[in-house]
mmCIF file of C-alpha atoms in Angstrom:
data_model
loop_
_atom_site.group_PDB
_atom_site.id
_atom_site.type_symbol
_atom_site.label_atom_id
_atom_site.label_comp_id
_atom_site.label_asym_id
_atom_site.label_seq_id
_atom_site.Cartn_x
_atom_site.Cartn_y
_atom_site.Cartn_z
ATOM 1 C CA MET A 1 -72.958 276.226 -155.574
ATOM 2 C CA THR A 2 -75.259 278.357 -153.481
ATOM 3 C CA PHE A 3 -78.151 277.103 -151.406
ATOM 4 C CA ARG A 4 -80.603 278.700 -153.816
ATOM 5 C CA SER A 5 -79.141 277.029 -156.890
ATOM 6 C CA LEU A 6 -78.895 273.730 -155.033
ATOM 7 C CA THR A 7 -82.589 273.981 -154.099
ATOM 8 C CA ARG A 8 -83.475 274.850 -157.697
ATOM 9 C CA THR A 9 -81.459 271.889 -159.008
ATOM 10 C CA VAL A 10 -83.048 269.461 -156.546
ATOM 11 C CA GLY A 11 -86.520 270.830 -157.368
ATOM 12 C CA LEU A 12 -85.902 270.504 -161.104
ATOM 13 C CA LEU A 13 -84.587 266.976 -160.624
ATOM 14 C CA ALA A 14 -87.681 266.086 -158.565
ATOM 15 C CA LEU A 15 -89.959 267.447 -161.309
ATOM 16 C CA LEU A 16 -88.131 265.390 -163.902
ATOM 17 C CA LEU A 17 -88.340 262.202 -161.816
ATOM 18 C CA LEU A 18 -91.994 262.644 -160.812
ATOM 19 C CA PRO A 19 -93.419 261.083 -164.001
ATOM 20 C CA LEU A 20 -91.078 258.122 -163.563
ATOM 21 C CA VAL A 21 -92.283 257.569 -160.000
ATOM 22 C CA GLY A 22 -95.898 257.698 -161.186
ATOM 23 C CA ALA A 23 -95.166 255.255 -163.998
ATOM 24 C CA GLN A 24 -93.384 252.938 -161.588
ATOM 25 C CA ALA A 25 -96.335 253.058 -159.185
ATOM 26 C CA GLN A 26 -98.696 252.250 -162.073
ATOM 27 C CA ALA A 27 -96.509 249.313 -163.131
ATOM 28 C CA ASN A 28 -96.447 247.861 -159.630
ATOM 29 C CA ARG A 29 -100.158 247.463 -159.064
ATOM 30 C CA ILE A 30 -101.179 245.185 -156.246
ATOM 31 C CA GLY A 31 -104.085 242.792 -156.306
ATOM 32 C CA TYR A 32 -105.756 241.055 -153.423
ATOM 33 C CA LEU A 33 -108.347 238.344 -152.998
ATOM 34 C CA ASP A 34 -109.999 236.132 -150.425
ATOM 35 C CA PRO A 35 -109.006 232.575 -151.366
ATOM 36 C CA ASP A 36 -111.406 231.046 -148.835
ATOM 37 C CA ILE A 37 -114.402 232.576 -150.606
ATOM 38 C CA ILE A 38 -113.170 231.106 -153.872
ATOM 39 C CA ILE A 39 -112.274 227.642 -152.575
ATOM 40 C CA VAL A 40 -115.636 227.025 -150.891
ATOM 41 C CA GLN A 41 -117.373 227.907 -154.169
ATOM 42 C CA MET A 42 -115.290 225.541 -156.281
ATOM 43 C CA PRO A 43 -117.396 222.527 -157.344
ATOM 44 C CA GLU A 44 -114.715 220.089 -156.152
ATOM 45 C CA TYR A 45 -114.824 221.534 -152.638
ATOM 46 C CA THR A 46 -118.092 219.744 -151.807
ATOM 47 C CA GLN A 47 -116.418 216.420 -152.511
ATOM 48 C CA VAL A 48 -113.377 217.368 -150.416
ATOM 49 C CA ARG A 49 -115.563 218.566 -147.531
ATOM 50 C CA ASP A 50 -117.674 215.389 -147.616
ATOM 51 C CA SER A 51 -114.583 213.199 -147.756
ATOM 52 C CA LEU A 52 -113.033 215.069 -144.834
ATOM 53 C CA GLN A 53 -116.236 214.766 -142.787
ATOM 54 C CA ALA A 54 -116.377 211.024 -143.488
ATOM 55 C CA ARG A 55 -112.762 210.622 -142.364
ATOM 56 C CA GLU A 56 -113.467 212.718 -139.275
ATOM 57 C CA GLN A 57 -116.492 210.564 -138.391
ATOM 58 C CA LEU A 58 -114.438 207.404 -138.821
ATOM 59 C CA ILE A 59 -111.753 208.678 -136.460
ATOM 60 C CA ALA A 60 -114.346 210.016 -134.008
ATOM 61 C CA GLY A 61 -116.112 206.639 -134.022
ATOM 62 C CA ASP A 62 -112.887 204.836 -133.168
ATOM 63 C CA LEU A 63 -112.139 207.318 -130.392
ATOM 64 C CA GLN A 64 -115.677 207.040 -129.010
ATOM 65 C CA GLN A 65 -115.403 203.251 -128.920
ATOM 66 C CA ARG A 66 -112.115 203.474 -127.017
ATOM 67 C CA GLU A 67 -113.570 206.041 -124.636
ATOM 68 C CA ASN A 68 -116.555 203.769 -123.964
ATOM 69 C CA GLU A 69 -114.201 200.860 -123.225
ATOM 70 C CA LEU A 70 -112.244 203.074 -120.843
ATOM 71 C CA ARG A 71 -115.417 204.224 -119.100
ATOM 72 C CA THR A 72 -116.598 200.608 -118.748
ATOM 73 C CA LYS A 73 -113.266 199.527 -117.226
ATOM 74 C CA PHE A 74 -113.406 202.445 -114.801
ATOM 75 C CA GLN A 75 -116.985 201.624 -113.754
ATOM 76 C CA GLU A 76 -116.040 197.982 -113.246
ATOM 77 C CA LEU A 77 -113.166 199.061 -111.023
ATOM 78 C CA GLN A 78 -115.452 201.319 -108.985
ATOM 79 C CA GLU A 79 -117.998 198.520 -108.538
ATOM 80 C CA LEU A 80 -115.289 196.128 -107.347
ATOM 81 C CA ALA A 81 -113.530 198.704 -105.162
ATOM 82 C CA ASP A 82 -115.253 197.643 -101.966
ATOM 83 C CA SER A 83 -115.381 193.983 -102.883
ATOM 84 C CA PRO A 84 -113.224 191.591 -100.883
ATOM 85 C CA VAL A 85 -112.698 189.653 -104.127
ATOM 86 C CA LEU A 86 -110.401 192.372 -105.504
ATOM 87 C CA THR A 87 -106.951 192.191 -103.955
ATOM 88 C CA ALA A 88 -104.699 195.223 -103.665
ATOM 89 C CA ASP A 89 -102.462 193.849 -106.421
ATOM 90 C CA ALA A 90 -105.433 193.201 -108.708
ATOM 91 C CA ARG A 91 -106.770 196.706 -108.013
ATOM 92 C CA GLN A 92 -103.400 198.252 -108.804
ATOM 93 C CA GLU A 93 -103.185 196.189 -111.997
ATOM 94 C CA ARG A 94 -106.632 197.398 -113.133
ATOM 95 C CA GLU A 95 -105.783 201.008 -112.275
ATOM 96 C CA GLN A 96 -102.620 200.717 -114.337
ATOM 97 C CA GLU A 97 -104.614 199.210 -117.211
ATOM 98 C CA ILE A 98 -107.033 202.162 -117.060
ATOM 99 C CA LEU A 99 -104.168 204.673 -117.010
ATOM 100 C CA THR A 100 -102.598 202.941 -120.006
ATOM 101 C CA MET A 101 -105.920 202.978 -121.860
ATOM 102 C CA GLN A 102 -106.360 206.679 -121.077
ATOM 103 C CA ALA A 103 -102.857 207.513 -122.324
ATOM 104 C CA ASP A 104 -103.527 205.470 -125.471
ATOM 105 C CA LEU A 105 -106.804 207.340 -126.026
ATOM 106 C CA GLU A 106 -105.075 210.724 -125.673
ATOM 107 C CA GLN A 107 -102.331 209.653 -128.065
ATOM 108 C CA ARG A 108 -104.881 208.433 -130.600
ATOM 109 C CA GLN A 109 -106.706 211.770 -130.342
ATOM 110 C CA GLN A 110 -103.477 213.585 -131.226
ATOM 111 C CA VAL A 111 -102.699 211.161 -134.040
ATOM 112 C CA GLY A 112 -106.259 211.541 -135.322
ATOM 113 C CA LEU A 113 -105.961 215.327 -135.431
ATOM 114 C CA GLN A 114 -102.637 215.085 -137.250
ATOM 115 C CA GLU A 115 -104.069 212.571 -139.693
ATOM 116 C CA LEU A 116 -107.042 214.839 -140.394
ATOM 117 C CA GLY A 117 -104.703 217.767 -141.014
ATOM 118 C CA ARG A 118 -102.592 215.769 -143.459
ATOM 119 C CA TYR A 119 -105.676 214.366 -145.168
ATOM 120 C CA GLU A 120 -107.211 217.826 -145.535
ATOM 121 C CA ALA A 121 -103.993 219.219 -147.011
ATOM 122 C CA GLN A 122 -103.777 216.275 -149.418
ATOM 123 C CA GLN A 123 -107.398 216.653 -150.514
ATOM 124 C CA LEU A 124 -107.166 220.438 -150.914
ATOM 125 C CA GLN A 125 -103.904 220.349 -152.896
ATOM 126 C CA PRO A 126 -105.525 219.978 -156.356
ATOM 127 C CA LEU A 127 -107.945 222.831 -155.575
ATOM 128 C CA LEU A 128 -105.122 225.052 -154.371
ATOM 129 C CA LEU A 129 -103.098 224.318 -157.506
ATOM 130 C CA ARG A 130 -106.072 225.144 -159.724
ATOM 131 C CA LEU A 131 -106.693 228.331 -157.731
ATOM 132 C CA GLN A 132 -103.033 229.344 -158.027
ATOM 133 C CA GLU A 133 -103.110 228.843 -161.795
ATOM 134 C CA ALA A 134 -106.173 231.111 -162.017
ATOM 135 C CA ILE A 135 -104.544 233.727 -159.767
ATOM 136 C CA ASP A 136 -101.402 233.668 -161.918
ATOM 137 C CA ALA A 137 -103.438 234.072 -165.102
ATOM 138 C CA VAL A 138 -105.573 236.923 -163.742
ATOM 139 C CA GLY A 139 -102.512 238.627 -162.272
ATOM 140 C CA ASP A 140 -100.757 238.473 -165.645
ATOM 141 C CA GLU A 141 -103.853 239.669 -167.525
ATOM 142 C CA MET A 142 -104.299 242.631 -165.182
ATOM 143 C CA GLY A 143 -100.595 243.485 -165.095
ATOM 144 C CA LEU A 144 -100.304 243.033 -161.349
ATOM 145 C CA ALA A 145 -96.903 242.946 -159.708
ATOM 146 C CA LEU A 146 -98.173 241.287 -156.551
ATOM 147 C CA VAL A 147 -101.300 239.473 -155.366
ATOM 148 C CA ILE A 148 -101.880 239.050 -151.644
ATOM 149 C CA SER A 149 -104.498 237.288 -149.565
ATOM 150 C CA ALA A 150 -107.075 239.535 -147.926
ATOM 151 C CA ARG A 151 -107.461 237.098 -145.021
ATOM 152 C CA ALA A 152 -105.340 234.677 -143.034
ATOM 153 C CA ASN A 153 -106.865 232.249 -140.540
ATOM 154 C CA ASN A 154 -110.248 233.968 -140.914
ATOM 155 C CA ALA A 155 -108.813 237.301 -139.788
ATOM 156 C CA PRO A 156 -108.466 240.282 -142.106
ATOM 157 C CA VAL A 157 -104.931 240.941 -143.272
ATOM 158 C CA ILE A 158 -105.679 243.977 -145.387
ATOM 159 C CA LEU A 159 -106.859 246.750 -143.143
ATOM 160 C CA TYR A 160 -106.860 249.353 -145.893
ATOM 161 C CA ALA A 161 -106.661 249.156 -149.669
ATOM 162 C CA SER A 162 -106.589 252.259 -151.829
ATOM 163 C CA ASP A 163 -108.195 252.435 -155.236
ATOM 164 C CA ALA A 164 -104.803 251.508 -156.695
ATOM 165 C CA ALA A 165 -105.120 248.038 -155.150
ATOM 166 C CA VAL A 166 -107.352 245.699 -157.110
ATOM 167 C CA ASN A 167 -109.685 243.098 -155.589
ATOM 168 C CA ILE A 168 -109.355 240.177 -158.008
ATOM 169 C CA THR A 169 -111.637 237.733 -156.172
ATOM 170 C CA GLU A 170 -114.414 238.065 -158.761
ATOM 171 C CA ALA A 171 -111.986 237.880 -161.685
ATOM 172 C CA VAL A 172 -110.512 234.643 -160.327
ATOM 173 C CA LEU A 173 -113.991 233.190 -159.731
ATOM 174 C CA THR A 174 -114.897 234.037 -163.328
ATOM 175 C CA ARG A 175 -111.620 232.526 -164.564
ATOM 176 C CA LEU A 176 -112.488 229.302 -162.724
ATOM 177 C CA GLY A 177 -115.973 229.295 -164.249
ATOM 178 C CA ILE A 178 -117.688 229.804 -160.900
ATOM 179 C CA GLU A 179 -120.870 231.846 -160.670
ATOM 180 C CA ILE A 180 -120.285 234.969 -158.625
ATOM 181 C CA THR A 181 -122.393 235.287 -155.481
ATOM 182 C CA SER A 182 -123.082 238.511 -153.615
ATOM 183 C CA ASP A 183 -120.419 237.948 -150.929
ATOM 184 C CA ALA A 184 -117.593 237.100 -153.358
ATOM 185 C CA GLY A 185 -116.177 240.591 -153.667
ATOM 186 C CA SER A 186 -117.006 241.861 -150.206
ATOM 187 C CA ASN A 187 -113.370 242.347 -149.185
#
């Protein structure tokens, strides 16, 4: 087989496969959305947000109380520092008590943050499930092969989307029965 006939055969094969590639590209449409925009517009989100804020205030109140106790103990120690009433052993005991209280406060801060994270995940779970069901339904209706998030941790993930990619944020909002606001399809 000569180079010319090989080139002609490859060219003919490419022409024959071109419609298949186009059809495959059409079949594998990609959709994207911004789930954060949708979640904050879901009616249940207000309840979740309020519940989370209440839990956060409860934890913050406990931490503030402990911090005030620590501050009071420290001030008492400073006031007694020059007093002949406070022995070296008593001073060391109070310093150790303050260090223990400070370590306890720091540990409770960490535990509080972890608790808030778990609580938020627990409270958001029903919303995320409902959102996923709507995404699945819209994706099926629109014949999408893949749906991706336009954002992650408040940073854009999609830097470019051609006309072949479909923003389904508004379709999912509609599916959930949420009124579309002007910023819903901005991505």
